[in-house]
């Protein structure tokens, strides 16, 4: 949806698919793109029961 800057960093504005409610604010965790991909892969394995 978007992002907002604040003194302590950056907030991401997110809305779940299929909802019309107000967006939620989530603090940018500062994770590098490669780390995001690694985490995504790990979560996929967990959800599939491969671990």
Short mmCIF file of C-alpha atoms in Angstrom, two decimals:
data_model
loop_
_atom_site.label_atom_id
_atom_site.label_comp_id
_atom_site.label_asym_id
_atom_site.label_seq_id
_atom_site.Cartn_x
_atom_site.Cartn_y
_atom_site.Cartn_z
CA UNK A 1 0.00 0.00 0.00
CA UNK A 2 2.72 2.41 0.95
CA UNK A 3 5.19 3.53 3.53
CA UNK A 4 5.76 6.36 5.95
CA UNK A 5 8.98 7.71 7.40
CA UNK A 6 9.23 8.40 11.13
CA UNK A 7 12.04 9.34 13.47
CA UNK A 8 12.84 5.72 14.34
CA UNK A 9 12.79 4.38 10.77
CA UNK A 10 10.12 3.43 8.28
CA UNK A 11 6.58 2.05 8.58
CA UNK A 12 5.00 -0.10 5.90
CA UNK A 13 1.25 0.26 5.35
CA UNK A 14 -0.31 -3.13 4.59
CA UNK A 15 -3.82 -4.38 3.91
CA UNK A 16 -4.73 -8.06 3.71
CA UNK A 17 -6.09 -9.24 0.36
CA UNK A 18 -9.86 -9.22 0.17
CA UNK A 19 -10.35 -6.73 3.01
CA UNK A 20 -11.55 -3.15 2.88
CA UNK A 21 -10.44 -2.13 6.38
CA UNK A 22 -7.82 0.39 7.34
CA UNK A 23 -4.24 -0.59 6.54
CA UNK A 24 -2.07 -1.83 9.37
CA UNK A 25 1.31 -0.30 10.14
CA UNK A 26 4.34 -2.59 10.36
CA UNK A 27 7.85 -1.38 11.17
CA UNK A 28 10.34 -2.10 8.39
CA UNK A 29 12.59 -4.80 9.88
CA UNK A 30 15.54 -3.76 7.71
CA UNK A 31 16.07 -7.22 6.25
CA UNK A 32 18.08 -7.48 3.02
CA UNK A 33 16.39 -8.91 -0.09
CA UNK A 34 18.51 -12.08 0.07
CA UNK A 35 17.53 -12.65 3.71
CA UNK A 36 13.86 -12.19 2.81
CA UNK A 37 14.17 -14.89 0.15
CA UNK A 38 15.89 -17.26 2.60
CA UNK A 39 13.15 -16.69 5.19
CA UNK A 40 10.47 -17.21 2.55
CA UNK A 41 12.06 -20.51 1.52
CA UNK A 42 12.27 -21.66 5.13
CA UNK A 43 8.64 -20.77 5.80
CA UNK A 44 7.60 -22.64 2.67
CA UNK A 45 9.42 -25.74 3.92
CA UNK A 46 7.79 -25.44 7.33
CA UNK A 47 4.33 -25.10 5.80
CA UNK A 48 4.95 -28.15 3.62
CA UNK A 49 6.23 -30.14 6.61
CA UNK A 50 9.67 -30.73 5.05
CA UNK A 51 11.65 -29.90 8.21
#
